[in-house]
Amino acid sequence: MFTIFSKHQKPEMRRLIHSLVLPVVLLLLMFSVHLLATLENWDLRFLGVKPLKAEGLPGIVLSPFIHSGWQHLFNNAISFFILSVTLFFFYREIAYRVFLTIYLLAGAWLWFGGRDAWHIGASGLVYGLTAFLFISGVIRRHVPLLAVSLFVAFLYGSLVWGMFPLAEYMPHSWEGHLWGFLAGIVAAFVFRMEGPQKPVPPVDEPEDEHEQPYWQPTLDENDPISRFGP
């Protein structure tokens, strides 16, 4: 058998390896699709999201695998890898459900609320993962997850400007960014009571009022000496 999944490995190493599986598989698919499209000169924009059009519905699932160029793909791939591995490492109990929620919500909302154009790329997922990791760490108030929130804010805080149409011509789908970010916020609140939580401090049990103090000897009624006290 493969030694990477050996039971003798440290739990942290096994956890890291498992957190890499889905992100790596999805990245391989993204790069494979774009490589084929480049070699065969395919225009795959028709697999993106076309808001309020029936032909744009498959894009809810397929658009994250379609990119306009290698630079577009690399920009999304690096952020997607870091954020998705972070999600699966720190939120492994709920990571698959969180990921699927963001994936489908971001695509569906974009289909309902985007411009009449073909929207492609995995940036909606990037924004959704960013929002979830940041908001979830804050509302859980658990120190390791707060550290993740600060890490995400430090690396990707500037992404907020990509959610608004700040120029007449936008080379990216700002609506996809916005809906992805909102999907991440929704996922953070929906799953806030599941997964890792702030440890509950131990509660001291109240002392029994009738309990004999430790410094007083126990009196035995059958003992003639103890009956009269010391």
Backbone as CSV, one residue per row, in Angstrom:
resi,resn,N_x,N_y,N_z,CA_x,CA_y,CA_z,C_x,C_y,C_z
1,MET,0.841,-1.199,0.000,0.000,0.000,0.000,0.880,1.254,0.000
2,PHE,0.235,2.395,-0.286,0.975,3.639,-0.295,1.337,4.030,1.128
3,THR,2.600,4.365,1.311,3.067,4.703,2.648,2.573,6.067,3.105
4,ILE,2.112,6.923,2.181,1.692,8.266,2.584,0.459,8.223,3.460
5,PHE,-0.306,7.136,3.411,-1.486,7.022,4.240,-1.269,6.026,5.374
6,SER,-0.028,5.774,5.736,0.290,4.828,6.792,-0.288,5.292,8.118
7,LYS,-0.766,4.316,8.922,-1.328,4.632,10.228,-0.258,5.098,11.202
8,HIS,1.005,4.827,10.869,2.087,5.193,11.765,2.531,6.644,11.579
9,GLN,1.956,7.324,10.607,2.311,8.720,10.411,1.691,9.583,11.501
10,LYS,2.260,10.745,11.705,1.702,11.682,12.662,0.344,12.174,12.159
11,PRO,-0.610,12.402,13.079,-1.945,12.853,12.660,-1.904,14.141,11.840
12,GLU,-0.997,15.078,12.193,-0.915,16.332,11.448,-0.512,16.099,10.003
13,MET,0.401,15.147,9.762,0.837,14.864,8.405,-0.284,14.221,7.599
14,ARG,-1.001,13.277,8.198,-2.127,12.652,7.501,-3.202,13.688,7.183
15,ARG,-3.418,14.578,8.130,-4.419,15.626,7.925,-4.021,16.545,6.775
16,LEU,-2.741,16.903,6.707,-2.262,17.757,5.622,-2.408,17.062,4.273
17,ILE,-2.049,15.786,4.219,-2.137,15.038,2.960,-3.587,14.970,2.477
18,HIS,-4.503,14.681,3.379,-5.912,14.608,2.985,-6.461,15.975,2.558
19,SER,-5.934,17.037,3.156,-6.403,18.371,2.779,-5.909,18.790,1.398
20,LEU,-4.927,18.075,0.862,-4.387,18.388,-0.465,-5.146,17.694,-1.586
21,VAL,-5.870,16.632,-1.279,-6.406,15.760,-2.328,-7.350,16.497,-3.265
22,LEU,-8.456,17.022,-2.754,-9.433,17.678,-3.629,-8.871,18.919,-4.311
23,PRO,-8.181,19.823,-3.607,-7.600,20.986,-4.305,-6.683,20.602,-5.449
24,VAL,-5.835,19.599,-5.240,-4.912,19.188,-6.305,-5.673,18.589,-7.487
25,VAL,-6.673,17.769,-7.220,-7.465,17.177,-8.294,-8.143,18.258,-9.125
26,LEU,-8.754,19.236,-8.460,-9.448,20.305,-9.189,-8.464,21.170,-9.984
27,LEU,-7.295,21.424,-9.421,-6.293,22.203,-10.157,-5.799,21.451,-11.390
28,LEU,-5.615,20.153,-11.261,-5.200,19.355,-12.419,-6.252,19.417,-13.519
29,LEU,-7.520,19.390,-13.135,-8.596,19.505,-14.124,-8.566,20.874,-14.802
30,MET,-8.384,21.926,-14.013,-8.327,23.273,-14.590,-7.197,23.396,-15.598
31,PHE,-6.005,22.929,-15.224,-4.866,23.041,-16.122,-5.021,22.137,-17.340
32,SER,-5.595,20.952,-17.146,-5.788,20.028,-18.274,-6.762,20.608,-19.291
33,VAL,-7.862,21.178,-18.804,-8.855,21.782,-19.700,-8.242,22.934,-20.481
34,HIS,-7.496,23.788,-19.792,-6.927,24.944,-20.489,-5.825,24.523,-21.455
35,LEU,-5.056,23.506,-21.096,-4.014,23.023,-22.006,-4.628,22.471,-23.283
36,LEU,-5.678,21.675,-23.153,-6.359,21.132,-24.337,-6.956,22.256,-25.181
37,ALA,-7.570,23.231,-24.496,-8.165,24.348,-25.236,-7.104,25.132,-26.000
38,THR,-5.926,25.270,-25.410,-4.847,25.999,-26.068,-4.287,25.207,-27.250
39,LEU,-4.059,23.910,-27.047,-3.478,23.083,-28.109,-4.431,22.916,-29.281
40,GLU,-5.714,22.792,-28.995,-6.705,22.568,-30.050,-7.374,23.852,-30.528
41,ASN,-6.959,24.976,-29.913,-7.531,26.267,-30.279,-9.048,26.295,-30.075
42,TRP,-9.489,25.789,-28.949,-10.913,25.777,-28.620,-11.289,27.066,-27.894
43,ASP,-12.477,27.547,-28.175,-13.048,28.659,-27.423,-14.137,28.076,-26.525
44,LEU,-13.837,27.966,-25.242,-14.739,27.284,-24.309,-15.578,28.246,-23.477
45,ARG,-15.673,29.481,-23.911,-16.459,30.434,-23.131,-17.918,30.033,-23.041
46,PHE,-18.386,29.245,-23.986,-19.797,28.823,-23.951,-20.080,27.888,-22.776
47,LEU,-19.041,27.461,-22.085,-19.226,26.631,-20.890,-19.261,27.470,-19.614
48,GLY,-19.228,28.787,-19.770,-19.317,29.669,-18.618,-20.755,29.941,-18.232
49,VAL,-20.924,30.887,-17.337,-22.265,31.288,-16.877,-22.772,32.421,-17.757
50,LYS,-23.949,32.225,-18.342,-24.639,33.294,-19.097,-25.916,33.610,-18.322
51,PRO,-25.934,34.724,-17.586,-27.059,35.014,-16.703,-28.412,35.004,-17.415
52,LEU,-29.356,34.339,-16.754,-30.759,34.275,-17.186,-30.951,33.655,-18.566
53,LYS,-29.960,32.879,-19.020,-30.067,32.161,-20.286,-29.919,30.670,-20.011
54,ALA,-30.752,29.866,-20.673,-30.716,28.424,-20.441,-29.358,27.835,-20.796
55,GLU,-28.730,28.359,-21.845,-27.429,27.810,-22.246,-26.335,28.155,-21.247
56,GLY,-26.630,29.073,-20.325,-25.639,29.438,-19.334,-25.749,28.669,-18.033
57,LEU,-26.772,27.818,-17.903,-26.942,27.050,-16.665,-25.801,26.063,-16.389
58,PRO,-25.308,25.319,-17.396,-24.184,24.405,-17.106,-22.960,25.116,-16.543
59,GLY,-22.838,26.404,-16.818,-21.690,27.153,-16.326,-21.640,27.255,-14.810
60,ILE,-22.782,27.059,-14.141,-22.785,27.074,-12.682,-21.792,26.043,-12.150
61,VAL,-21.684,24.916,-12.843,-20.765,23.848,-12.446,-19.451,23.918,-13.222
62,LEU,-19.502,24.302,-14.484,-18.337,24.191,-15.357,-17.455,25.442,-15.418
63,SER,-18.005,26.612,-15.132,-17.242,27.853,-15.338,-15.930,27.935,-14.569
64,PRO,-15.801,27.368,-13.337,-14.501,27.469,-12.657,-13.355,26.784,-13.380
65,PHE,-13.658,25.928,-14.358,-12.600,25.215,-15.089,-12.221,25.913,-16.393
66,ILE,-12.890,27.028,-16.706,-12.652,27.735,-17.969,-11.976,29.066,-17.672
67,HIS,-10.864,29.343,-18.380,-10.131,30.590,-18.161,-9.770,31.215,-19.499
68,SER,-9.605,32.535,-19.470,-9.368,33.262,-20.709,-7.915,33.197,-21.176
69,GLY,-7.003,32.830,-20.305,-5.596,32.742,-20.669,-4.792,32.149,-19.530
70,TRP,-3.502,31.906,-19.801,-2.656,31.305,-18.778,-2.487,32.214,-17.566
71,GLN,-2.382,33.517,-17.790,-2.233,34.438,-16.666,-3.471,34.414,-15.786
72,HIS,-4.633,34.389,-16.423,-5.899,34.297,-15.685,-5.939,33.020,-14.844
73,LEU,-5.516,31.928,-15.431,-5.514,30.647,-14.729,-4.517,30.656,-13.565
74,PHE,-3.297,31.124,-13.794,-2.288,31.135,-12.736,-2.726,32.006,-11.560
75,ASN,-3.301,33.167,-11.866,-3.748,34.056,-10.790,-4.779,33.375,-9.901
76,ASN,-5.720,32.681,-10.521,-6.754,31.992,-9.749,-6.213,30.737,-9.067
77,ALA,-5.326,30.016,-9.761,-4.859,28.724,-9.256,-4.085,28.873,-7.948
78,ILE,-3.207,29.863,-7.873,-2.394,30.040,-6.661,-3.276,30.339,-5.458
79,SER,-4.189,31.299,-5.621,-5.077,31.661,-4.516,-6.014,30.518,-4.165
80,PHE,-6.542,29.857,-5.187,-7.453,28.732,-4.938,-6.750,27.630,-4.152
81,PHE,-5.511,27.329,-4.505,-4.784,26.267,-3.819,-4.567,26.614,-2.343
82,ILE,-4.075,27.811,-2.074,-3.794,28.205,-0.692,-5.067,28.192,0.151
83,LEU,-6.126,28.784,-0.367,-7.360,28.920,0.408,-8.084,27.592,0.585
84,SER,-8.121,26.778,-0.449,-8.835,25.503,-0.338,-8.105,24.530,0.589
85,VAL,-6.771,24.501,0.516,-6.015,23.646,1.440,-6.221,24.122,2.877
86,THR,-6.246,25.429,3.086,-6.506,25.972,4.424,-7.878,25.550,4.922
87,LEU,-8.881,25.612,4.047,-10.226,25.178,4.432,-10.238,23.719,4.847
88,PHE,-9.669,22.844,4.048,-9.724,21.411,4.329,-8.833,21.014,5.498
89,PHE,-7.840,21.814,5.806,-6.974,21.491,6.946,-7.623,21.907,8.269
90,PHE,-8.145,23.115,8.325,-8.662,23.631,9.594,-10.140,23.319,9.817
91,TYR,-10.887,23.032,8.754,-12.323,22.769,8.884,-12.678,21.418,8.270
92,ARG,-11.860,20.412,8.510,-12.001,19.156,7.780,-13.360,18.489,8.003
93,GLU,-13.983,18.684,9.192,-15.261,18.023,9.455,-16.378,18.551,8.559
94,ILE,-16.298,19.794,8.150,-17.369,20.399,7.353,-16.872,20.925,6.017
95,ALA,-15.602,20.685,5.682,-14.982,21.315,4.514,-15.706,20.988,3.210
96,TYR,-16.091,19.727,3.019,-16.734,19.356,1.755,-18.083,20.052,1.594
97,ARG,-18.845,20.127,2.682,-20.149,20.790,2.603,-20.003,22.289,2.412
98,VAL,-19.026,22.878,3.077,-18.777,24.310,2.896,-18.363,24.590,1.459
99,PHE,-17.449,23.793,0.947,-16.957,23.995,-0.420,-18.096,23.871,-1.428
100,LEU,-18.921,22.843,-1.285,-20.029,22.643,-2.219,-21.049,23.771,-2.119
101,THR,-21.302,24.245,-0.912,-22.244,25.352,-0.723,-21.761,26.602,-1.444
102,ILE,-20.495,26.941,-1.255,-19.937,28.126,-1.916,-19.940,27.940,-3.429
103,TYR,-19.537,26.760,-3.866,-19.448,26.460,-5.296,-20.787,26.683,-5.994
104,LEU,-21.846,26.092,-5.437,-23.156,26.158,-6.090,-23.839,27.499,-5.888
105,LEU,-23.743,28.056,-4.689,-24.386,29.345,-4.440,-23.777,30.446,-5.295
106,ALA,-22.447,30.482,-5.361,-21.777,31.521,-6.136,-22.183,31.451,-7.603
107,GLY,-22.227,30.237,-8.155,-22.606,30.083,-9.559,-24.064,30.398,-9.806
108,ALA,-24.943,29.935,-8.916,-26.379,30.164,-9.093,-26.721,31.643,-8.963
109,TRP,-26.159,32.307,-7.976,-26.438,33.743,-7.810,-25.885,34.549,-8.969
110,LEU,-24.740,34.139,-9.498,-24.194,34.829,-10.668,-25.125,34.671,-11.857
111,TRP,-25.713,33.486,-11.999,-26.648,33.260,-13.114,-27.866,34.171,-12.994
112,PHE,-28.306,34.424,-11.773,-29.463,35.295,-11.564,-29.091,36.775,-11.596
113,GLY,-27.870,37.109,-11.185,-27.562,38.527,-10.983,-26.325,39.039,-11.662
114,GLY,-25.969,38.509,-12.815,-24.790,38.988,-13.531,-25.151,39.756,-14.794
115,ARG,-24.150,40.376,-15.390,-24.351,41.055,-16.675,-24.627,40.041,-17.779
116,ASP,-25.179,40.509,-18.854,-25.452,39.639,-20.000,-24.142,39.393,-20.757
117,ALA,-23.353,38.462,-20.218,-22.053,38.123,-20.808,-21.678,36.732,-20.335
118,TRP,-20.634,36.180,-20.926,-20.128,34.880,-20.473,-19.149,35.094,-19.326
119,HIS,-19.457,34.533,-18.182,-18.618,34.674,-16.987,-17.857,33.366,-16.776
120,ILE,-16.534,33.461,-16.745,-15.704,32.259,-16.613,-14.649,32.474,-15.529
121,GLY,-14.052,31.361,-15.079,-12.961,31.434,-14.121,-13.349,30.989,-12.720
122,ALA,-12.326,30.693,-11.922,-12.522,30.205,-10.557,-12.443,31.320,-9.519
123,SER,-12.478,32.569,-9.952,-12.327,33.665,-8.999,-13.501,33.761,-8.039
124,GLY,-14.689,33.343,-8.463,-15.821,33.321,-7.540,-15.561,32.398,-6.367
125,LEU,-14.939,31.254,-6.644,-14.568,30.330,-5.568,-13.509,30.953,-4.661
126,VAL,-12.551,31.644,-5.254,-11.499,32.287,-4.467,-12.112,33.294,-3.495
127,TYR,-13.025,34.103,-3.984,-13.668,35.093,-3.124,-14.537,34.420,-2.066
128,GLY,-15.215,33.344,-2.434,-16.043,32.639,-1.467,-15.232,32.016,-0.351
129,LEU,-14.117,31.387,-0.694,-13.245,30.784,0.314,-12.629,31.850,1.211
130,THR,-12.241,32.977,0.621,-11.686,34.079,1.402,-12.691,34.566,2.440
131,ALA,-13.931,34.780,2.003,-14.966,35.280,2.910,-15.249,34.278,4.019
132,PHE,-15.359,33.005,3.666,-15.665,31.999,4.688,-14.561,31.931,5.734
133,LEU,-13.313,31.822,5.302,-12.208,31.665,6.246,-12.062,32.881,7.149
134,PHE,-12.316,34.053,6.607,-12.203,35.256,7.429,-13.370,35.374,8.408
135,ILE,-14.595,35.317,7.913,-15.781,35.509,8.755,-15.917,34.377,9.769
136,SER,-15.680,33.154,9.345,-15.845,32.012,10.243,-14.899,32.094,11.430
137,GLY,-13.651,32.479,11.199,-12.712,32.611,12.302,-13.118,33.687,13.285
138,VAL,-13.699,34.777,12.776,-14.109,35.877,13.647,-15.295,35.476,14.520
139,ILE,-16.324,34.873,13.928,-17.527,34.580,14.704,-17.346,33.392,15.637
140,ARG,-16.378,32.519,15.367,-16.129,31.388,16.270,-15.266,31.794,17.463
141,ARG,-14.482,32.856,17.314,-13.647,33.403,18.399,-12.728,32.341,19.016
142,HIS,-12.209,31.500,18.149,-11.266,30.467,18.558,-9.889,30.901,18.063
143,VAL,-8.892,30.945,18.959,-7.602,31.558,18.645,-6.972,31.021,17.355
144,PRO,-6.860,29.683,17.142,-6.249,29.219,15.885,-7.010,29.681,14.647
145,LEU,-8.338,29.734,14.734,-9.134,30.154,13.578,-9.074,31.669,13.389
146,LEU,-8.932,32.409,14.481,-8.704,33.850,14.359,-7.369,34.128,13.674
147,ALA,-6.374,33.287,13.956,-5.086,33.427,13.280,-5.240,33.186,11.783
148,VAL,-6.079,32.215,11.412,-6.363,31.971,9.992,-7.030,33.189,9.379
149,SER,-7.972,33.798,10.098,-8.647,35.001,9.604,-7.647,36.118,9.323
150,LEU,-6.717,36.326,10.255,-5.714,37.369,10.062,-4.797,37.044,8.886
151,PHE,-4.448,35.760,8.747,-3.613,35.319,7.623,-4.304,35.610,6.292
152,VAL,-5.595,35.287,6.214,-6.359,35.522,4.984,-6.495,37.015,4.716
153,ALA,-6.787,37.788,5.769,-6.931,39.232,5.590,-5.624,39.859,5.112
154,PHE,-4.497,39.370,5.640,-3.194,39.907,5.243,-2.898,39.615,3.778
155,LEU,-3.190,38.384,3.343,-2.864,37.994,1.968,-3.869,38.509,0.944
156,TYR,-5.148,38.515,1.315,-6.186,38.753,0.308,-7.132,39.897,0.655
157,GLY,-6.747,40.745,1.588,-7.607,41.866,1.945,-7.892,42.792,0.771
158,SER,-6.945,42.932,-0.127,-7.117,43.837,-1.267,-8.118,43.318,-2.288
159,LEU,-8.525,42.055,-2.154,-9.494,41.509,-3.105,-10.828,42.239,-3.065
160,VAL,-11.082,42.942,-1.969,-12.373,43.610,-1.820,-12.646,44.572,-2.976
161,TRP,-11.586,45.156,-3.534,-11.786,46.123,-4.618,-12.246,45.452,-5.904
162,GLY,-12.077,44.144,-6.008,-12.511,43.453,-7.222,-13.988,43.132,-7.253
163,MET,-14.717,43.514,-6.186,-16.148,43.210,-6.130,-17.022,44.348,-6.625
164,PHE,-16.396,45.436,-7.094,-17.168,46.611,-7.488,-16.734,47.077,-8.879
165,PRO,-17.675,47.594,-9.663,-17.346,48.093,-11.013,-16.707,49.472,-10.918
166,LEU,-15.400,49.504,-10.687,-14.711,50.769,-10.453,-14.211,51.420,-11.735
167,ALA,-14.383,50.750,-12.847,-13.961,51.325,-14.134,-15.028,51.028,-15.171
168,GLU,-14.994,51.792,-16.246,-15.992,51.598,-17.299,-15.859,50.225,-17.931
169,TYR,-14.626,49.766,-18.127,-14.389,48.435,-18.660,-13.701,47.597,-17.603
170,MET,-14.349,46.499,-17.232,-13.781,45.597,-16.229,-13.348,44.313,-16.917
171,PRO,-12.054,43.957,-16.863,-11.581,42.754,-17.533,-12.004,41.470,-16.831
172,HIS,-12.589,41.592,-15.649,-13.002,40.413,-14.906,-14.476,40.531,-14.541
173,SER,-15.030,39.449,-14.051,-16.434,39.429,-13.663,-16.556,39.889,-12.217
174,TRP,-16.757,41.180,-12.017,-16.880,41.668,-10.647,-18.126,41.089,-9.978
175,GLU,-19.153,40.777,-10.765,-20.345,40.162,-10.180,-20.040,38.772,-9.631
176,GLY,-19.194,38.024,-10.363,-18.795,36.707,-9.878,-18.043,36.802,-8.566
177,HIS,-17.196,37.839,-8.446,-16.468,38.057,-7.197,-17.432,38.390,-6.064
178,LEU,-18.369,39.281,-6.337,-19.314,39.721,-5.314,-20.186,38.576,-4.820
179,TRP,-20.764,37.817,-5.765,-21.645,36.712,-5.374,-20.851,35.598,-4.691
180,GLY,-19.623,35.382,-5.106,-18.798,34.397,-4.428,-18.509,34.806,-2.996
181,PHE,-18.200,36.089,-2.799,-17.925,36.590,-1.452,-19.152,36.447,-0.556
182,LEU,-20.328,36.792,-1.085,-21.563,36.659,-0.303,-21.871,35.196,0.010
183,ALA,-21.575,34.310,-0.930,-21.781,32.877,-0.685,-20.893,32.396,0.456
184,GLY,-19.653,32.899,0.528,-18.762,32.533,1.620,-19.272,33.019,2.959
185,ILE,-19.834,34.220,3.000,-20.397,34.749,4.246,-21.573,33.898,4.704
186,VAL,-22.448,33.550,3.757,-23.604,32.709,4.092,-23.138,31.366,4.651
187,ALA,-22.162,30.745,4.004,-21.650,29.455,4.473,-21.065,29.576,5.880
188,ALA,-20.384,30.691,6.162,-19.788,30.879,7.490,-20.855,30.893,8.572
189,PHE,-21.994,31.516,8.314,-23.061,31.576,9.317,-23.874,30.289,9.360
190,VAL,-24.100,29.669,8.213,-24.878,28.426,8.189,-24.176,27.326,8.978
191,PHE,-22.854,27.233,8.855,-22.093,26.157,9.501,-21.380,26.615,10.778
192,ARG,-21.808,27.746,11.344,-21.085,28.308,12.488,-21.121,27.409,13.720
193,MET,-22.152,26.556,13.849,-22.259,25.686,15.021,-21.648,24.308,14.774
194,GLU,-21.081,24.098,13.607,-20.468,22.820,13.265,-18.969,23.001,13.042
195,GLY,-18.244,21.890,13.104,-16.813,21.964,12.899,-16.093,22.438,14.150
196,PRO,-14.865,22.935,14.004,-14.073,23.347,15.173,-14.746,24.490,15.923
197,GLN,-14.709,24.407,17.241,-15.329,25.417,18.084,-14.363,25.857,19.169
198,LYS,-14.640,27.013,19.744,-13.858,27.497,20.866,-14.067,26.571,22.061
199,PRO,-12.996,26.080,22.670,-13.155,25.172,23.820,-13.934,25.838,24.948
200,VAL,-14.809,25.062,25.574,-15.580,25.567,26.703,-14.746,25.425,27.964
201,PRO,-14.553,26.512,28.722,-13.744,26.414,29.950,-14.409,25.504,30.964
202,PRO,-13.643,24.751,31.740,-14.231,23.856,32.738,-14.983,24.631,33.802
203,VAL,-16.092,24.073,34.248,-16.920,24.708,35.265,-16.646,24.039,36.604
204,ASP,-16.297,24.840,37.601,-16.049,24.296,38.936,-17.363,23.870,39.571
205,GLU,-17.382,22.655,40.121,-18.589,22.162,40.759,-18.777,22.858,42.096
206,PRO,-20.017,23.295,42.399,-20.278,23.962,43.678,-20.070,23.006,44.844
207,GLU,-19.543,23.545,45.917,-19.307,22.710,47.079,-20.622,22.363,47.770
208,ASP,-20.692,21.162,48.282,-21.864,20.716,49.021,-21.856,21.378,50.390
209,GLU,-22.991,22.063,50.700,-23.058,22.775,51.967,-22.917,21.842,53.162
210,HIS,-23.351,20.583,53.021,-23.341,19.634,54.128,-22.086,18.760,54.123
211,GLU,-21.173,19.058,53.192,-19.962,18.248,53.123,-19.025,18.589,54.276
212,GLN,-18.461,17.576,54.893,-17.560,17.759,56.019,-16.275,18.428,55.551
213,PRO,-15.846,19.542,56.195,-14.574,20.185,55.808,-13.421,19.207,55.949
214,TYR,-12.447,19.349,55.052,-11.348,18.388,55.028,-10.513,18.431,56.297
215,TRP,-10.550,19.596,57.021,-9.687,19.722,58.184,-10.344,19.235,59.467
216,GLN,-11.621,18.830,59.382,-12.297,18.310,60.558,-12.371,16.798,60.486
217,PRO,-12.094,16.087,61.557,-12.180,14.622,61.530,-13.616,14.158,61.446
218,THR,-13.814,13.035,60.808,-15.133,12.448,60.703,-15.472,11.736,61.998
219,LEU,-16.647,12.063,62.542,-17.057,11.477,63.809,-17.820,10.190,63.580
220,ASP,-17.464,9.187,64.293,-18.130,7.890,64.216,-18.968,7.710,65.474
221,GLU,-20.294,7.634,65.282,-21.193,7.519,66.430,-20.934,6.269,67.243
222,ASN,-20.402,5.223,66.659,-20.138,3.979,67.373,-18.814,3.996,68.120
223,ASP,-18.040,5.040,67.884,-16.745,5.143,68.565,-16.923,6.019,69.791
224,PRO,-16.754,5.480,70.982,-17.000,6.276,72.188,-16.068,7.470,72.330
225,ILE,-14.899,7.399,71.729,-13.962,8.520,71.836,-14.361,9.650,70.911
226,SER,-14.656,9.305,69.637,-15.000,10.347,68.658,-16.345,10.967,68.978
227,ARG,-17.193,10.266,69.732,-18.507,10.771,70.050,-18.408,12.055,70.882
228,PHE,-17.388,12.139,71.693,-17.217,13.305,72.558,-16.269,14.336,71.971
229,GLY,-15.828,14.076,70.751,-14.959,15.037,70.080,-13.518,14.871,70.541
230,PRO,-12.640,15.671,69.959,-11.235,15.561,70.284,-10.951,16.068,71.706
